XYZ file of C-alpha atoms in Angstrom:
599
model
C 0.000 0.000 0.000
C 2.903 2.577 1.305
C 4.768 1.475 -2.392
C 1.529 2.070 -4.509
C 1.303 5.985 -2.709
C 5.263 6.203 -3.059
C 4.643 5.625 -6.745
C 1.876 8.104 -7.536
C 3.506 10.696 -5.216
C 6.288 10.162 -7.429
C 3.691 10.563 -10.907
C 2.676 14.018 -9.419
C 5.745 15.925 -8.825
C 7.010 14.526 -12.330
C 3.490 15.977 -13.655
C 4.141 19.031 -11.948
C 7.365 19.544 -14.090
C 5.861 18.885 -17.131
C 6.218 22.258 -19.330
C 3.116 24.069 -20.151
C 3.170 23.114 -24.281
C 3.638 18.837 -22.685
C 0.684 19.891 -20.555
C -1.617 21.172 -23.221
C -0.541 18.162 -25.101
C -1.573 15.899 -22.851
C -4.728 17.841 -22.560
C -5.711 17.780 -25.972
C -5.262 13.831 -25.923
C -7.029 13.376 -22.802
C -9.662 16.165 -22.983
C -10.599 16.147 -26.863
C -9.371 13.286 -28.492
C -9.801 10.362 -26.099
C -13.504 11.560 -25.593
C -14.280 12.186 -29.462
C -12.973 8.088 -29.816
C -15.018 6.762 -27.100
C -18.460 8.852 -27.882
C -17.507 7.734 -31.569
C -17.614 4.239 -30.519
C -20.340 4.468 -28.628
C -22.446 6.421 -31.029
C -21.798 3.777 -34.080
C -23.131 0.958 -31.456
C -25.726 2.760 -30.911
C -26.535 4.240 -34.369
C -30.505 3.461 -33.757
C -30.196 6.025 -30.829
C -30.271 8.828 -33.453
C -32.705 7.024 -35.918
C -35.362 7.245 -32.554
C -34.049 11.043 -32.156
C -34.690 11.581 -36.106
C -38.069 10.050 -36.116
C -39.566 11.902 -32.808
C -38.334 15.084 -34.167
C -40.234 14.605 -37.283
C -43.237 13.857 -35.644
C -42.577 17.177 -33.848
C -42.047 19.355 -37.057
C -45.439 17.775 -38.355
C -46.941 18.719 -35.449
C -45.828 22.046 -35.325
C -47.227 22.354 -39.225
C -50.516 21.201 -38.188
C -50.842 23.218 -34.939
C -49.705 26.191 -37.600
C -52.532 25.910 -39.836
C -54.710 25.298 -36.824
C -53.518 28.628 -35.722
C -55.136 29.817 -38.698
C -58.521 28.524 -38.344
C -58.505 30.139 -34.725
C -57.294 33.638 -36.108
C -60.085 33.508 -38.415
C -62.690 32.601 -35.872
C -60.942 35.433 -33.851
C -60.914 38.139 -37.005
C -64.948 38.009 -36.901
C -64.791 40.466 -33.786
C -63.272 43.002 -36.373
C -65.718 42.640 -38.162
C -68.612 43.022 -35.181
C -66.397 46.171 -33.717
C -66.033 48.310 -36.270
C -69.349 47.643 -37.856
C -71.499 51.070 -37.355
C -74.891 48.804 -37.014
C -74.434 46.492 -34.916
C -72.379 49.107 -32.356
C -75.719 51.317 -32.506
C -78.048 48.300 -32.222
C -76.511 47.445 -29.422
C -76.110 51.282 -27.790
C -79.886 51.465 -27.708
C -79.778 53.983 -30.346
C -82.945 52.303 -32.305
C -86.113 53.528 -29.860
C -88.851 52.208 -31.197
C -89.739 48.142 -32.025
C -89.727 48.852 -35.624
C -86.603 50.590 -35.893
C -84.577 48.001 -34.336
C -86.325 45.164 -36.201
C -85.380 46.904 -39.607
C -81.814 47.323 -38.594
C -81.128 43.551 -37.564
C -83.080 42.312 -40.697
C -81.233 44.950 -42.834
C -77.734 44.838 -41.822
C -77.177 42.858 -38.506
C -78.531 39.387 -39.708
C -77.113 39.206 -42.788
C -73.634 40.127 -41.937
C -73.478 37.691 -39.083
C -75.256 35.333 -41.809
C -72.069 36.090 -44.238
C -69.491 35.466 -41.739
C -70.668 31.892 -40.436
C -71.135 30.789 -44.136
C -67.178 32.473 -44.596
C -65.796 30.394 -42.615
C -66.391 26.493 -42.591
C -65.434 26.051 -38.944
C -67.801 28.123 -36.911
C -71.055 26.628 -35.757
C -72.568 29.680 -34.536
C -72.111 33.398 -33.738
C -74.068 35.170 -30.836
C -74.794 38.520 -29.560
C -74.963 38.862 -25.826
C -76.198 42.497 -24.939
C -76.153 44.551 -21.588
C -78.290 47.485 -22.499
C -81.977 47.416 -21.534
C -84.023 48.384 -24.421
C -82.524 46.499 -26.807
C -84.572 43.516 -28.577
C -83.318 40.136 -28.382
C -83.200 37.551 -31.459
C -82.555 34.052 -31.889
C -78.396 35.453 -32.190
C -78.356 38.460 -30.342
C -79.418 37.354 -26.511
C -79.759 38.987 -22.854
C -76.776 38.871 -21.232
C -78.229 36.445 -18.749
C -78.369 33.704 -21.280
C -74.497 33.541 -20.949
C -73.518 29.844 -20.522
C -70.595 30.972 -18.629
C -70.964 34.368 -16.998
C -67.214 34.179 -15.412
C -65.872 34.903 -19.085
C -67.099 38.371 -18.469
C -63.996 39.577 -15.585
C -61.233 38.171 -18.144
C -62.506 40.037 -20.993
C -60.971 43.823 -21.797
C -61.120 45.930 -24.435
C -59.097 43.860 -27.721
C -58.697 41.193 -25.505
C -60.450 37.968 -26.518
C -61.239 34.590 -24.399
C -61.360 30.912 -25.679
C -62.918 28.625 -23.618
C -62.651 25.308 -24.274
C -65.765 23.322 -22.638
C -65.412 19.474 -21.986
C -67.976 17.317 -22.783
C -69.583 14.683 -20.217
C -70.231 12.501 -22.601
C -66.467 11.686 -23.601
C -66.596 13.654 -26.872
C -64.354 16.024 -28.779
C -64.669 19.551 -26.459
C -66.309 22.395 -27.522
C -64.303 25.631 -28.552
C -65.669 28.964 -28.024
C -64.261 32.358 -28.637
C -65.523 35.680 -26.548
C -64.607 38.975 -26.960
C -66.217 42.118 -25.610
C -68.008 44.643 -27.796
C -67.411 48.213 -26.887
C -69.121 51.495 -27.987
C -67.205 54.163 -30.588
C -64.841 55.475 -27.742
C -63.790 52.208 -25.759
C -65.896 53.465 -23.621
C -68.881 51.448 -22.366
C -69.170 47.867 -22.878
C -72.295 47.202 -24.669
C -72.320 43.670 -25.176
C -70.147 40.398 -25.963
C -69.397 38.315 -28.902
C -69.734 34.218 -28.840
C -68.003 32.782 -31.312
C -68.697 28.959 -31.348
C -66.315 26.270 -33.941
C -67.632 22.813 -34.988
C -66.158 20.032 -32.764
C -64.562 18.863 -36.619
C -62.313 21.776 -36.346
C -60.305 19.560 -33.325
C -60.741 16.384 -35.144
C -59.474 17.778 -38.500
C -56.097 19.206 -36.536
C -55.932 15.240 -35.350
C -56.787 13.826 -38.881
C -53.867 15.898 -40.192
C -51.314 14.034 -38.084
C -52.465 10.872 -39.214
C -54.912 8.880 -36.611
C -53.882 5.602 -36.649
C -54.635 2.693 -33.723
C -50.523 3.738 -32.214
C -51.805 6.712 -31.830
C -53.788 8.735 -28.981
C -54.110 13.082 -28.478
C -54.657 13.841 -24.865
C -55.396 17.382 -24.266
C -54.451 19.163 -20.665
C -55.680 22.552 -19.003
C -53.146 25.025 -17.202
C -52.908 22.692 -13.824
C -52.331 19.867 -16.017
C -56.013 18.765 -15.901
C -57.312 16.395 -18.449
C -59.608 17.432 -20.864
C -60.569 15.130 -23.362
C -58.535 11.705 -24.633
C -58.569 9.345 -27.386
C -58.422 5.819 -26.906
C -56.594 3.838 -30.177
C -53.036 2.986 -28.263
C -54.342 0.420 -25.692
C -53.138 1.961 -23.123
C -55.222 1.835 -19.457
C -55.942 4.238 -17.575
C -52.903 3.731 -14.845
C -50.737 3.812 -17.945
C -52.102 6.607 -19.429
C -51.884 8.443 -16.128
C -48.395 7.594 -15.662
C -46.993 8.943 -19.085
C -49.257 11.875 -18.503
C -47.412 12.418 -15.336
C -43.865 11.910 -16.437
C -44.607 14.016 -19.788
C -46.138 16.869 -17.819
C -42.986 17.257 -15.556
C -40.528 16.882 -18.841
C -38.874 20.182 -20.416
C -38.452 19.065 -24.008
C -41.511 19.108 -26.901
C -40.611 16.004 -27.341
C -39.261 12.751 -25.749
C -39.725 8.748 -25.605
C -40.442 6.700 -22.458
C -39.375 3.164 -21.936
C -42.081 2.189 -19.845
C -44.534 2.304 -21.133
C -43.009 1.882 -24.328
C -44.415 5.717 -25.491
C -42.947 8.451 -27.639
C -44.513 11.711 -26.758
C -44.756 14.676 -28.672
C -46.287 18.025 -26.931
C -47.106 21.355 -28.062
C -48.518 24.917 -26.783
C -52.125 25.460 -27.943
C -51.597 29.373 -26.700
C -54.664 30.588 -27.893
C -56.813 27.517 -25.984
C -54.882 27.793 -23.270
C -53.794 24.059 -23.530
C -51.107 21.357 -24.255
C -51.764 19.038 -26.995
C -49.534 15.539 -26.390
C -49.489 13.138 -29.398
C -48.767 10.219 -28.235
C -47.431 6.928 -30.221
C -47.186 3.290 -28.794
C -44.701 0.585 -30.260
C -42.963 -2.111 -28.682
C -40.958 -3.171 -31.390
C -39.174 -0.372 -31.676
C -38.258 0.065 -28.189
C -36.830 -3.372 -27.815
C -33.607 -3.999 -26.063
C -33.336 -0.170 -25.729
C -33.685 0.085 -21.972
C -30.025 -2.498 -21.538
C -28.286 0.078 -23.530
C -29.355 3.394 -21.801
C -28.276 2.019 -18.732
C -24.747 1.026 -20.386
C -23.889 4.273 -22.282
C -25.538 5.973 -18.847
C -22.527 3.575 -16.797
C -19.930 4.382 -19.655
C -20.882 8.289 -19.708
C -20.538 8.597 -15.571
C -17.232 6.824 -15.843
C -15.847 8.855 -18.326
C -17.138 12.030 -16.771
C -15.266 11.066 -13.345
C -12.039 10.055 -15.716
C -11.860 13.471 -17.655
C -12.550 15.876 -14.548
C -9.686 13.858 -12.510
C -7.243 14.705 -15.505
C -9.026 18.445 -16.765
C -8.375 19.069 -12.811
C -4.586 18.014 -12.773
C -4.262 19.779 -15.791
C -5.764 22.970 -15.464
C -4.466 23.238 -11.440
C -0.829 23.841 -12.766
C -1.629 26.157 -15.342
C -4.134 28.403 -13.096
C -0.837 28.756 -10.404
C 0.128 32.419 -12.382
C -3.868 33.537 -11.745
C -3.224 32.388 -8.022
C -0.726 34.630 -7.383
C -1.971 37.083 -8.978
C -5.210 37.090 -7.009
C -3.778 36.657 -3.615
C -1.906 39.634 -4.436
C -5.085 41.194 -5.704
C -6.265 40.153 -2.119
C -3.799 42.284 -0.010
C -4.181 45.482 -1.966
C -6.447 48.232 -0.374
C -6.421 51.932 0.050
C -2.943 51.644 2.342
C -1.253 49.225 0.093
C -0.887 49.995 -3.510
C 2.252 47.603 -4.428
C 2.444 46.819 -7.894
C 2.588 42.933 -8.745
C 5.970 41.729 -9.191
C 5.248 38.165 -10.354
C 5.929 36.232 -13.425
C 4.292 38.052 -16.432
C 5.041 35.943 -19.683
C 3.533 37.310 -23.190
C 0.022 35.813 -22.992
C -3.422 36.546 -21.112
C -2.370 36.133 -18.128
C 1.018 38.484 -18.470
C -1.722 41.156 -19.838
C -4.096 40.778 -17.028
C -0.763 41.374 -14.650
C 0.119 44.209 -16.484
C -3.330 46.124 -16.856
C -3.737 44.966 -12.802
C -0.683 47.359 -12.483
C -1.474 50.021 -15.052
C -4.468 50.190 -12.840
C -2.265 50.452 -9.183
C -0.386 52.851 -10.719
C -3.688 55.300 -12.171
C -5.276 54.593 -8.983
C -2.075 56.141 -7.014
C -2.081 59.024 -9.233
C -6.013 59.736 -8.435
C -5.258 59.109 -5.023
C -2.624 62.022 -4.492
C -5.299 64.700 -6.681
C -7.666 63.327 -4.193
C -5.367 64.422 -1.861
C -3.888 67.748 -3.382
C -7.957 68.309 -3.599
C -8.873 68.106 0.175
C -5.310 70.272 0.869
C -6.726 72.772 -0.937
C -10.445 72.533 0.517
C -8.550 72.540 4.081
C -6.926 75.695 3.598
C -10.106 76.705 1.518
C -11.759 76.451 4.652
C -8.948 77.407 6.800
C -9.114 80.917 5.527
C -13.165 81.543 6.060
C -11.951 80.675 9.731
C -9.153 83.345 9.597
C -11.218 85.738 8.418
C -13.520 85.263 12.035
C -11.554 87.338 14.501
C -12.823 87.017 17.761
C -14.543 90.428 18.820
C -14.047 89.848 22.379
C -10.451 89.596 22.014
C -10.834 93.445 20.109
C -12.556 94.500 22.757
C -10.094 93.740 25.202
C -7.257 95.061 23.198
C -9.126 98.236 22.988
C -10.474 98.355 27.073
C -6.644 98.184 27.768
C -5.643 100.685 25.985
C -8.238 103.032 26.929
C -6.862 102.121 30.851
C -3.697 102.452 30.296
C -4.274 105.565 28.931
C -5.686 106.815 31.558
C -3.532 105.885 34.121
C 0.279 105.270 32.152
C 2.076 107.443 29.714
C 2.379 107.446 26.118
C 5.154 104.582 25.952
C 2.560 101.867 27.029
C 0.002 103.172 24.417
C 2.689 103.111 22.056
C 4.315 99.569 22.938
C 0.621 98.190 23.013
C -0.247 99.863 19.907
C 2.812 98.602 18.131
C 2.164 94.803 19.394
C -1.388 95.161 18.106
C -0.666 96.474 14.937
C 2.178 93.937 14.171
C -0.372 90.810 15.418
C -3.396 92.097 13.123
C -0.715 92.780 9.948
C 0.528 89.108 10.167
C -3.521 87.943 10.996
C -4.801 89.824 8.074
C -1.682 88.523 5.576
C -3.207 86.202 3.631
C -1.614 85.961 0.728
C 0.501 83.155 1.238
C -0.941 79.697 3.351
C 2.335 78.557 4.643
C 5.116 80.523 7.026
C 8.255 79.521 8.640
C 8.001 79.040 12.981
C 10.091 81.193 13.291
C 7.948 84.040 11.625
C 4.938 82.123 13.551
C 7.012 82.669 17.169
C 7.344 85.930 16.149
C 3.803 86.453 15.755
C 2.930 84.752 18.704
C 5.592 87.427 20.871
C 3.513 90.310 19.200
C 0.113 88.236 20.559
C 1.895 87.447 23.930
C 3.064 91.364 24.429
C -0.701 92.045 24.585
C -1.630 89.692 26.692
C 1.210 90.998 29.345
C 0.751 94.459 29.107
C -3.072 93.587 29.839
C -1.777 90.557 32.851
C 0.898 92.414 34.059
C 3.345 90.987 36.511
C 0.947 87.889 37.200
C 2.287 86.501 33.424
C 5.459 85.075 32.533
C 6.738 83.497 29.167
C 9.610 81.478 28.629
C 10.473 80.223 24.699
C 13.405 77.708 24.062
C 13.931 76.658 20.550
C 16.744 74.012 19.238
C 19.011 75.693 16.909
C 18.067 76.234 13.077
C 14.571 75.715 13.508
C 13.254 78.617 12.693
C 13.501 78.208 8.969
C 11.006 74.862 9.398
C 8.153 75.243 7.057
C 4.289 75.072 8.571
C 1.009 76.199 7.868
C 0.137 80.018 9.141
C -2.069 80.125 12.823
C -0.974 76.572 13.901
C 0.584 78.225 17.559
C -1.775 81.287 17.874
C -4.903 79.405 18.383
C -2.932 76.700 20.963
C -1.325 79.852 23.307
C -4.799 81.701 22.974
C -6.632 78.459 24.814
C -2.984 78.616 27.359
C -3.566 82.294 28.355
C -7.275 82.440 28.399
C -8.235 78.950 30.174
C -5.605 78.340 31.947
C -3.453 81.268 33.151
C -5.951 83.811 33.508
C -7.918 81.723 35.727
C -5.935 81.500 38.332
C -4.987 84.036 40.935
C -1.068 83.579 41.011
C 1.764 83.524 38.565
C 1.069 82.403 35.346
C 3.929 80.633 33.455
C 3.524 79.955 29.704
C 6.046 77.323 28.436
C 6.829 76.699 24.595
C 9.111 74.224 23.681
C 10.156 73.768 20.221
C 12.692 70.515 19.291
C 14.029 68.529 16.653
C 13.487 64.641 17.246
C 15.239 63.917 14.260
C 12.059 62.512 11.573
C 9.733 65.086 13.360
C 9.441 68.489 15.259
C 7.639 68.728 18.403
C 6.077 72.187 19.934
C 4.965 71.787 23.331
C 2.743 74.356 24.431
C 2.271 74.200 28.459
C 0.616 76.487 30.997
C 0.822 76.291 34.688
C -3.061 76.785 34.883
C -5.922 74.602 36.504
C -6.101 71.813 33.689
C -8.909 70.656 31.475
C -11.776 68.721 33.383
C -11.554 65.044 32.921
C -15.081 64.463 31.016
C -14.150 67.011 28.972
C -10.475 66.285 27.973
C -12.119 62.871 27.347
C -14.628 64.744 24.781
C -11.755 66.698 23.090
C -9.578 63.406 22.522
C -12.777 61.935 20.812
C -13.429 64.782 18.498
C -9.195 65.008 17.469
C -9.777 61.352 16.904
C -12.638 61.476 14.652
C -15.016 59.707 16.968
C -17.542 62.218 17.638
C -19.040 65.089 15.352
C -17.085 68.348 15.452
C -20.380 70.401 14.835
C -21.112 69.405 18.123
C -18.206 71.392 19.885
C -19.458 74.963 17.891
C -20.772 76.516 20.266
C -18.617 75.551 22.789
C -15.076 77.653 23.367
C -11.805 75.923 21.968
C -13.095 72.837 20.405
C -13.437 74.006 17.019
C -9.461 75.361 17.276
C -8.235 72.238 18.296
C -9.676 70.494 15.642
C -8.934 72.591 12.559
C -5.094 72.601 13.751
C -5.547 68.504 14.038
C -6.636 68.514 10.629
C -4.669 70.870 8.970
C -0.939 69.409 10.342
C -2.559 66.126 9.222
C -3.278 67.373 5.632
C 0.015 69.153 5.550
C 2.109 66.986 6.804
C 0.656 63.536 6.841
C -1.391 61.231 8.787
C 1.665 60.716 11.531
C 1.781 64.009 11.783
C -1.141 64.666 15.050
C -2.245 66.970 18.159
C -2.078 65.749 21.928
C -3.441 67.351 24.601
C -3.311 66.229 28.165
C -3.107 67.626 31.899
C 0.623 67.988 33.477
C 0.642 66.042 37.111
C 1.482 68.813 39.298
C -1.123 71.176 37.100
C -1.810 72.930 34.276
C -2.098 71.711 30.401
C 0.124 70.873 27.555
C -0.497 70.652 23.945
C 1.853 68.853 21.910
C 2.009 69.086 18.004
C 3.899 66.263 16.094
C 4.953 67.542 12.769
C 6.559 64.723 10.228
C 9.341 66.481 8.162
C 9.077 64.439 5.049
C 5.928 65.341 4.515
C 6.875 68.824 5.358
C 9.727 69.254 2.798
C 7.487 68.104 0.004
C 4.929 70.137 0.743
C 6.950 73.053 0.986
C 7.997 72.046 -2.249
């Protein structure tokens, strides 16, 4: 046993060195011409197969002919409503427009009688045409009748205007069905119904349409409703009524017009009567030509699984080493998303699969470039935005500015005005600057000395500052009002409310891949629930129209987003409360992000 799986171990790693031209070799043997041998055989054994295939499909195509000119005899029975319709006469006979007795008895002798005369005597096949009217007033004749005289008064929901009926009535005494066609009649304008047409064929139509097939004593015509009920039968194969119920059965739940069935020894041949709303089966009984048949279906059945179960095993082996490429290429195809856009490095020979590798990474490399417009796009809506928010100055801030200086007027000299004055001025020049998005920190600390000036000369002695920078760092690129916004929160929730010194710290330093500004004040700290809430809105968890109307939030956030578009998504702001008191803010900005965007 171990040998036998040492052996065929040893058959599949030689087949999986076989080179792809052996391999298609082998499949073309295997796959095409081993198969087209075999069926070959099989099919010259069993030449009489195709002889019973060749005569049930002629029976169908004569069938078909015959249910075609049938067809034709029920379009003419049908084309008499034209005729009915669009006749003035009869339309006003049966409107009411004829008041009086004498009137209407002139106009059905005149016109009415002998047209419906002319069109029975047209056509050979109908038995009778009737008149069934709704209006009250009209007379009644031995063809035009009250309504109630309807045999079947549930024709009268399916009917609609140019929409005829055909009912097809079984007899109880076993004979051939009767066929009758009803259509509504309808005045000039569609609409009132004013009566309905009964258009009644001679049970010899049905039997003509069976006489064209050739009756014979093989052969019996069993006609079905839409649930498969019967509706009428012949009797001339023999069969009994089990029998006949059986093939019924089997032939009803078939899909093909046509088909044999060993047992019973039946060929059946069906067909759509659409216009009866039935299925005509033909059916033909003969045990001669069905013998021995069953033996053989069962063989080329056995010889048709086997060979099935033969050609997968060897399609599989086949087409598993030549579907290896597509692997890899779709378990790369698997790890690529929005964060990894690697292009496919894999084999890619000069066939299909080489093009699908290639147009895979044609398709990296133009989603990439869409990517960074996307990008360049929401840079420019950031600072789009960024600007409508530098245009809102704060008023109280103004105010302020503007209440000092009025004090210290009062109470100083002209050297305070003047220092305050020149801060002020300086501050609003580099606020109102817009021109250009993106500044240097040093320009931005120098800004933010002009803004702290202000904020002493209002403080006085109760604030202190102290800047340390590491060397050449000024020249570092950044967006404008990234530090402004960050001291404002410092001064004006932290330092001014407390009663004792306030100490603003900024720390500026160069950790090598990244800058870090640390902005601390020696204030009270943020509350816990709501440093909690500001972490959640610089981490995209909550919504930052929630945090409008409420002091600093909005800040926060628009610096978070706008180092992030600048610089890149490493780039972030932290905020968080120092242990012995007070709160720092801590910006991260990347430098390779920086550089190019400066670029």
């Amino acid at each position: 046993m171990e040998g036998r799986i040492g052996l065929i171990e040893t058959m599949i790693e030689k087949a999986k060195s076989i080179g792809i031209a052996k391999k298609m070799i082998i499949g073309y043997l295997f796959v095409i011409v081993m198969p087209i041998l075999i069926f070959g055989w099989i099919l010259y054994s069993q030449f009489y197969q195709s002889v019973t295939d060749d005569y049930v499909e002629s029976r169908q195509q004569l069938l078909e002919q015959a249910h075609t000119n049938f067809q034709v005899n029920l379009a003419q029975a049908e084309s008499t409503y034209e005729l009915v319709q669009f006749n003035t006469n009869i339309v006003e006979y049966l409107s009411g427009i004829y008041r009086t007795e004498s009137e209407q008895v002139y106009a059905y002798l005149k016109y009415i009688n002998p047209l419906l005369a002319y069109m029975k005597l047209g056509n050979p096949y109908i038995e009778h045409i009737n008149l069934y009217i709704l209006q009250s007033g009209v007379m009644a004749t031995h063809n035009i009748l009250r309504i109630e005289a309807l045999p079947d008064r549930s024709v009268e929901a399916l009917l609609s205007a140019g929409k005829g009926v055909w009912k097809l009535e079984k007899d109880p005494a076993g004979s051939m069905p009767n066929m009758i066609y009803y259509q509504a009649i309808y005045n000039k304008g569609y609409s009132k119904r004013l009566g309905i047409l009964e258009v009644s064929l001679k049970k010899d139509t049905l039997q003509q349409f069976f006489d064209a097939l050739g009756v014979n004593e093989g052969a019996e015509f069993v006609l079905t409703g839409n649930r498969s009920e019967m509706i009428y039968h012949t009797s001339l194969t023999g069969l009994t009524d089990d029998e006949l119920a059986d093939v019924m059965e089997r032939a009803a739940s078939g899909n093909s017009r046509y088909f044999n069935l060993a047992q019973p020894n039946v060929i059946v041949n069906s067909i759509r009567i659409e216009g009866l709303g039935v299925q005509l089966y033909w059916l033909a009984k003969d045990p001669k030509f069905f013998s021995g048949l069953s033996q053989k279906q069962y063989t080329l059945i056995a010889l048709i699984v086997v060979l099935l179960v033969i050609l997968s095993w060897i399609y599989y082996m086949v087409a598993s080493s030549l579907t290896k490429r597509v692997l890899h290429l779709a378990r790369h195809m698997r790890k690529v998303d929005s964060d990894n856009l690697t292009l496919y490095t894999g084999r890619q020979d000069r066939d299909e699969i080489g093009m699908l590798a290639g147009s895979f990474n044609a398709l990296l490399e133009r989603i990439n470039e869409l990517v960074n417009n996307v990008h360049r796009a929401e840079l420019h809506r950031k600072e789009a935005a960024y600007l409508v928010l530098q245009a809102q100055i704060k008023p109280h801030f103004l105010y302020n500015t503007l209440e000092s200086i009025r004090m210290m007027a009062e109470i100083k000299g002209d050297t305070d005005i003047s220092e305050i004055c020149y801060a002020f001025g300086k501050f609003m020049r580099y606020s109102l600057s817009s021109h250009n998005m993106e500044t240097s920190l040093g320009e931005e600390l120098e800004n933010i000395e002009h803004f702290i000036k202000i904020h002493k000369l209002r403080l006085g002695d109760r604030f202190a500052v102290d800047v340390e920078t590491d060397p050449g760092i000024e020249s570092f690129r950044c967006p404008r009002f990234i530090l402004q916004p960050i001291v404002e929160n410092a001064v004006v929730h932290g330092i001014s409310k407390i009663r004792g010194q306030g100490l603003l710290t900024i720390r500026i330093r160069d950790r090598g891949e990244a800058v870090e500004v640390a902005v601390s004040d020696n204030g009270r700290g943020v509350p816990e629930a709501r440093l909690a809430t500001i972490h959640a809105m610089l981490q995209n968890k909550t919504d930052i129209r929630d945090f409008q109307s409420e002091s600093g939030g909005h800040g926060l956030y628009n610096i978070n987003q706008r180092i992030k578009t600048y610089y890149g998504g490493d780039s972030e702001l932290q905020i968080y409360n120092e242990t012995g008191g007070g709160t720092t803010c801590l910006l991260k900005l990347a430098k390779g992000d920086a550089s190019i965007c400066s670029a």
